[in-house]
Structure formats: structure tokens, C-alpha cells
Amino acid sequence: MASSGDSAELEAGMAELATPTRVYVAAGRFTAPEPDVPELAARIRALLVAVAADEAWRRFLPGYTPPSVPEICAALEPVEAHDAAPFLARVAAVDLVWPSHRHLSAEAAGRAADRVVSLLGPEASWWTNHDVGCGAVNGLTPLFDSLLAGTNGEHFALALQIADD
């Protein structure tokens, strides 16, 4: 598990994966004892609230209210631990609408994603809004979005890319 001293490093690693108005991130330490998926979903909802409040997206999301915590929980699909770093790097680097466009270089995204996954540790659980089996996305917004969320039961890391064509 990440130590309390690793919180700042986790937040810094996630900040390296953020890009203005496209890739939003959050990381930190849970305050509730023994947090589980509902607490992680509450952090995801808080990130969605921040995206909806961003001037860049407000006009695309008129009247948008993020899904409830139970709805977010229902939208989440597990990601195998060995797939977490490459998935996180893709969320940060590869544009959802135009895959040939990069928000970050593959190398920079890969290094930061590897560090974040390492900080959360091998026992971390990872979740996405993608159904890996069929390729469908359980959208959290009315736009294109891609989420990866991880937790080790003490700390969490979230990355959400949002796009509109």
C-alpha cells in the first residue's frame, strides 16, 4: 500500500497525466474507514462535477447532472491489474475521437502511468467504464468519456478523458 508520504507522489504522478480540458485527474487518500467501490464512485462523481463546471465543457453539458453513486458503481467494470498501466497511459495520451492525435507522448504517459500503478501497489483494484469483453462504454456523461479508477483501499487515482465530436 502507498504510505501517507506517497500521497503527494501519487497526486504528482496523476497530475503528469492531465491535459487541459481533455484529461481530468484526481488522486488522494480516503477519509472513510475501509473504503470500497461506493467511496471510489463518490470520488468519480466529484470529478464529474468538476468537469461539468469547467467553462470548456459547460456549454456541451447543459442541465447535466452526474450519475448517482449507485449508477456509477453499476457502470464500472473491473480491469486486470496487469492492464492498469497501459490502460491509464491510453486514457491520458490517445484522443477518444481522433486516435491518431496524442494529448501526451506515449513515453511520458507510460512512465507516469507505471509510477502511479506502482504507488498503488500490486493489490490495488482497478475499474473502468468500458466493457472490455464487447468494447462498449458505459458513458458517465452525454459526451465521449473514458475512465480508469484505481484504489488500494487507502488511496485512489482517477483519470477521465472527455471529448466531443
mmCIF file of C-alpha atoms in Angstrom:
data_model
loop_
_atom_site.group_PDB
_atom_site.id
_atom_site.type_symbol
_atom_site.label_atom_id
_atom_site.label_comp_id
_atom_site.label_asym_id
_atom_site.label_seq_id
_atom_site.Cartn_x
_atom_site.Cartn_y
_atom_site.Cartn_z
ATOM 1 C CA MET A 1 0.000 0.000 0.000
ATOM 2 C CA ALA A 2 1.073 3.516 -0.623
ATOM 3 C CA SER A 3 2.241 5.247 2.545
ATOM 4 C CA SER A 4 0.910 8.621 3.576
ATOM 5 C CA GLY A 5 4.164 10.085 2.253
ATOM 6 C CA ASP A 6 3.292 8.614 -1.137
ATOM 7 C CA SER A 7 0.065 10.659 -1.358
ATOM 8 C CA ALA A 8 1.952 13.668 -2.708
ATOM 9 C CA GLU A 9 3.860 11.473 -5.152
ATOM 10 C CA LEU A 10 0.622 9.804 -6.291
ATOM 11 C CA GLU A 11 -1.004 13.206 -6.838
ATOM 12 C CA ALA A 12 2.076 14.420 -8.724
ATOM 13 C CA GLY A 13 2.083 11.308 -10.933
ATOM 14 C CA MET A 14 -1.567 11.782 -11.778
ATOM 15 C CA ALA A 15 -1.001 15.495 -12.472
ATOM 16 C CA GLU A 16 1.531 14.473 -15.146
ATOM 17 C CA LEU A 17 -1.277 12.602 -16.916
ATOM 18 C CA ALA A 18 -3.691 15.561 -17.002
ATOM 19 C CA THR A 19 -4.157 17.793 -20.031
ATOM 20 C CA PRO A 20 -6.224 20.981 -20.050
ATOM 21 C CA THR A 21 -9.895 20.452 -20.943
ATOM 22 C CA ARG A 22 -9.380 16.824 -22.043
ATOM 23 C CA VAL A 23 -7.885 14.598 -19.372
ATOM 24 C CA TYR A 24 -9.019 15.268 -15.817
ATOM 25 C CA VAL A 25 -7.397 13.531 -12.877
ATOM 26 C CA ALA A 26 -7.813 13.197 -9.150
ATOM 27 C CA ALA A 27 -5.816 11.344 -6.525
ATOM 28 C CA GLY A 28 -5.658 11.258 -2.790
ATOM 29 C CA ARG A 29 -6.339 9.420 0.382
ATOM 30 C CA PHE A 30 -9.755 8.252 1.514
ATOM 31 C CA THR A 31 -11.026 9.650 4.798
ATOM 32 C CA ALA A 32 -13.639 6.939 5.435
ATOM 33 C CA PRO A 33 -12.527 3.755 7.221
ATOM 34 C CA GLU A 34 -12.336 0.689 4.952
ATOM 35 C CA PRO A 35 -13.422 2.414 1.723
ATOM 36 C CA ASP A 36 -14.775 0.287 -1.094
ATOM 37 C CA VAL A 37 -16.329 0.801 -4.527
ATOM 38 C CA PRO A 38 -19.056 3.228 -3.337
ATOM 39 C CA GLU A 39 -16.412 5.550 -1.865
ATOM 40 C CA LEU A 40 -14.430 5.325 -5.099
ATOM 41 C CA ALA A 41 -17.620 6.066 -7.067
ATOM 42 C CA ALA A 42 -18.203 9.135 -4.879
ATOM 43 C CA ARG A 43 -14.720 10.404 -5.860
ATOM 44 C CA ILE A 44 -15.545 9.711 -9.527
ATOM 45 C CA ARG A 45 -18.776 11.684 -9.127
ATOM 46 C CA ALA A 46 -16.828 14.612 -7.624
ATOM 47 C CA LEU A 47 -14.518 14.552 -10.666
ATOM 48 C CA LEU A 48 -17.559 14.559 -12.985
ATOM 49 C CA VAL A 49 -18.929 17.580 -11.103
ATOM 50 C CA ALA A 50 -15.612 19.377 -11.683
ATOM 51 C CA VAL A 51 -15.673 18.549 -15.413
ATOM 52 C CA ALA A 52 -19.256 19.807 -15.739
ATOM 53 C CA ALA A 53 -18.255 23.056 -14.017
ATOM 54 C CA ASP A 54 -15.288 23.611 -16.346
ATOM 55 C CA GLU A 55 -16.017 26.518 -18.683
ATOM 56 C CA ALA A 56 -14.714 24.456 -21.620
ATOM 57 C CA TRP A 57 -17.444 21.823 -21.197
ATOM 58 C CA ARG A 58 -20.342 23.703 -19.624
ATOM 59 C CA ARG A 59 -21.899 24.562 -22.996
ATOM 60 C CA PHE A 60 -21.777 20.898 -24.065
ATOM 61 C CA LEU A 61 -23.395 19.748 -20.832
ATOM 62 C CA PRO A 62 -26.420 21.998 -20.296
ATOM 63 C CA GLY A 63 -28.505 20.622 -17.470
ATOM 64 C CA TYR A 64 -26.113 17.701 -16.929
ATOM 65 C CA THR A 65 -26.144 16.137 -13.511
ATOM 66 C CA PRO A 66 -23.533 13.430 -12.926
ATOM 67 C CA PRO A 67 -24.887 9.945 -12.273
ATOM 68 C CA SER A 68 -25.570 8.951 -8.677
ATOM 69 C CA VAL A 69 -23.033 6.875 -6.765
ATOM 70 C CA PRO A 70 -25.096 3.661 -7.292
ATOM 71 C CA GLU A 71 -25.345 4.433 -11.038
ATOM 72 C CA ILE A 72 -21.580 4.955 -11.232
ATOM 73 C CA CYS A 73 -20.998 1.695 -9.354
ATOM 74 C CA ALA A 74 -23.230 -0.086 -11.892
ATOM 75 C CA ALA A 75 -21.245 1.424 -14.796
ATOM 76 C CA LEU A 76 -17.881 0.169 -13.522
ATOM 77 C CA GLU A 77 -16.165 -2.901 -14.907
ATOM 78 C CA PRO A 78 -13.033 -4.450 -13.369
ATOM 79 C CA VAL A 79 -9.654 -4.114 -15.076
ATOM 80 C CA GLU A 80 -6.934 -6.694 -14.516
ATOM 81 C CA ALA A 81 -4.006 -5.264 -12.539
ATOM 82 C CA HIS A 82 -1.517 -6.055 -15.320
ATOM 83 C CA ASP A 83 -3.623 -3.990 -17.752
ATOM 84 C CA ALA A 84 -3.921 -0.930 -15.486
ATOM 85 C CA ALA A 85 -0.760 0.961 -16.503
ATOM 86 C CA PRO A 86 -1.238 0.598 -20.285
ATOM 87 C CA PHE A 87 -4.932 1.491 -19.930
ATOM 88 C CA LEU A 88 -4.102 4.551 -17.816
ATOM 89 C CA ALA A 89 -1.484 5.655 -20.341
ATOM 90 C CA ARG A 90 -4.047 5.342 -23.177
ATOM 91 C CA VAL A 91 -6.683 7.351 -21.290
ATOM 92 C CA ALA A 92 -4.122 10.118 -20.818
ATOM 93 C CA ALA A 93 -2.449 10.043 -24.217
ATOM 94 C CA VAL A 94 -4.754 8.811 -27.011
ATOM 95 C CA ASP A 95 -7.654 11.014 -28.115
ATOM 96 C CA LEU A 96 -11.039 9.281 -27.889
ATOM 97 C CA VAL A 97 -12.393 10.753 -31.114
ATOM 98 C CA TRP A 98 -9.210 11.045 -33.164
ATOM 99 C CA PRO A 99 -6.928 8.151 -32.094
ATOM 100 C CA SER A 100 -4.093 9.426 -34.272
ATOM 101 C CA HIS A 101 -3.981 12.593 -32.103
ATOM 102 C CA ARG A 102 -1.958 12.414 -28.895
ATOM 103 C CA HIS A 103 -2.572 14.526 -25.789
ATOM 104 C CA LEU A 104 0.731 13.328 -24.332
ATOM 105 C CA SER A 105 3.616 11.393 -25.775
ATOM 106 C CA ALA A 106 3.305 7.640 -25.316
ATOM 107 C CA GLU A 107 6.612 7.609 -23.428
ATOM 108 C CA ALA A 108 5.635 10.331 -20.925
ATOM 109 C CA ALA A 109 2.185 8.827 -20.365
ATOM 110 C CA GLY A 110 3.678 5.349 -19.957
ATOM 111 C CA ARG A 111 6.252 6.475 -17.383
ATOM 112 C CA ALA A 112 3.686 8.387 -15.307
ATOM 113 C CA ALA A 113 1.123 5.564 -15.525
ATOM 114 C CA ASP A 114 3.708 2.962 -14.470
ATOM 115 C CA ARG A 115 4.661 5.110 -11.473
ATOM 116 C CA VAL A 116 1.007 5.617 -10.405
ATOM 117 C CA VAL A 117 0.208 1.905 -10.683
ATOM 118 C CA SER A 118 3.387 1.066 -8.757
ATOM 119 C CA LEU A 119 2.487 3.520 -5.979
ATOM 120 C CA LEU A 120 -0.949 1.948 -5.522
ATOM 121 C CA GLY A 121 0.712 -1.455 -5.423
ATOM 122 C CA PRO A 122 0.037 -4.919 -6.830
ATOM 123 C CA GLU A 123 -3.038 -5.475 -4.665
ATOM 124 C CA ALA A 124 -4.850 -2.388 -5.993
ATOM 125 C CA SER A 125 -8.187 -2.855 -7.715
ATOM 126 C CA TRP A 126 -8.856 -1.056 -10.991
ATOM 127 C CA TRP A 127 -12.139 -0.089 -12.630
ATOM 128 C CA THR A 128 -13.271 1.414 -15.900
ATOM 129 C CA ASN A 129 -16.493 2.389 -17.618
ATOM 130 C CA HIS A 130 -15.542 0.133 -20.556
ATOM 131 C CA ASP A 131 -16.951 -3.350 -21.027
ATOM 132 C CA VAL A 132 -13.684 -4.950 -22.026
ATOM 133 C CA GLY A 133 -15.450 -8.045 -23.382
ATOM 134 C CA CYS A 134 -17.514 -6.279 -26.043
ATOM 135 C CA GLY A 135 -15.793 -2.896 -26.297
ATOM 136 C CA ALA A 136 -18.864 -0.884 -25.261
ATOM 137 C CA VAL A 137 -18.560 2.118 -22.959
ATOM 138 C CA ASN A 138 -20.950 2.796 -20.091
ATOM 139 C CA GLY A 139 -20.934 6.550 -20.574
ATOM 140 C CA LEU A 140 -20.781 8.705 -17.476
ATOM 141 C CA THR A 141 -21.539 11.855 -19.466
ATOM 142 C CA PRO A 142 -23.594 12.537 -22.603
ATOM 143 C CA LEU A 143 -20.260 13.034 -24.430
ATOM 144 C CA PHE A 144 -17.449 10.605 -25.199
ATOM 145 C CA ASP A 145 -15.683 9.644 -21.991
ATOM 146 C CA SER A 146 -13.165 7.121 -20.817
ATOM 147 C CA LEU A 147 -12.390 6.464 -17.165
ATOM 148 C CA LEU A 148 -9.819 4.467 -15.241
ATOM 149 C CA ALA A 149 -10.052 4.416 -11.454
ATOM 150 C CA GLY A 150 -7.829 2.571 -9.028
ATOM 151 C CA THR A 151 -7.637 2.099 -5.290
ATOM 152 C CA ASN A 152 -5.568 0.166 -2.814
ATOM 153 C CA GLY A 153 -8.126 0.655 -0.046
ATOM 154 C CA GLU A 154 -6.316 3.693 1.325
ATOM 155 C CA HIS A 155 -5.511 5.845 -1.712
ATOM 156 C CA PHE A 156 -7.260 6.381 -5.035
ATOM 157 C CA ALA A 157 -6.314 7.569 -8.519
ATOM 158 C CA LEU A 158 -8.765 8.666 -11.237
ATOM 159 C CA ALA A 159 -8.260 9.636 -14.865
ATOM 160 C CA LEU A 160 -11.129 10.698 -17.107
ATOM 161 C CA GLN A 161 -10.802 11.778 -20.706
ATOM 162 C CA ILE A 162 -13.760 13.634 -22.193
ATOM 163 C CA ALA A 163 -14.328 14.517 -25.845
ATOM 164 C CA ASP A 164 -16.997 15.732 -28.217
ATOM 165 C CA ASP A 165 -17.012 15.411 -31.959
#
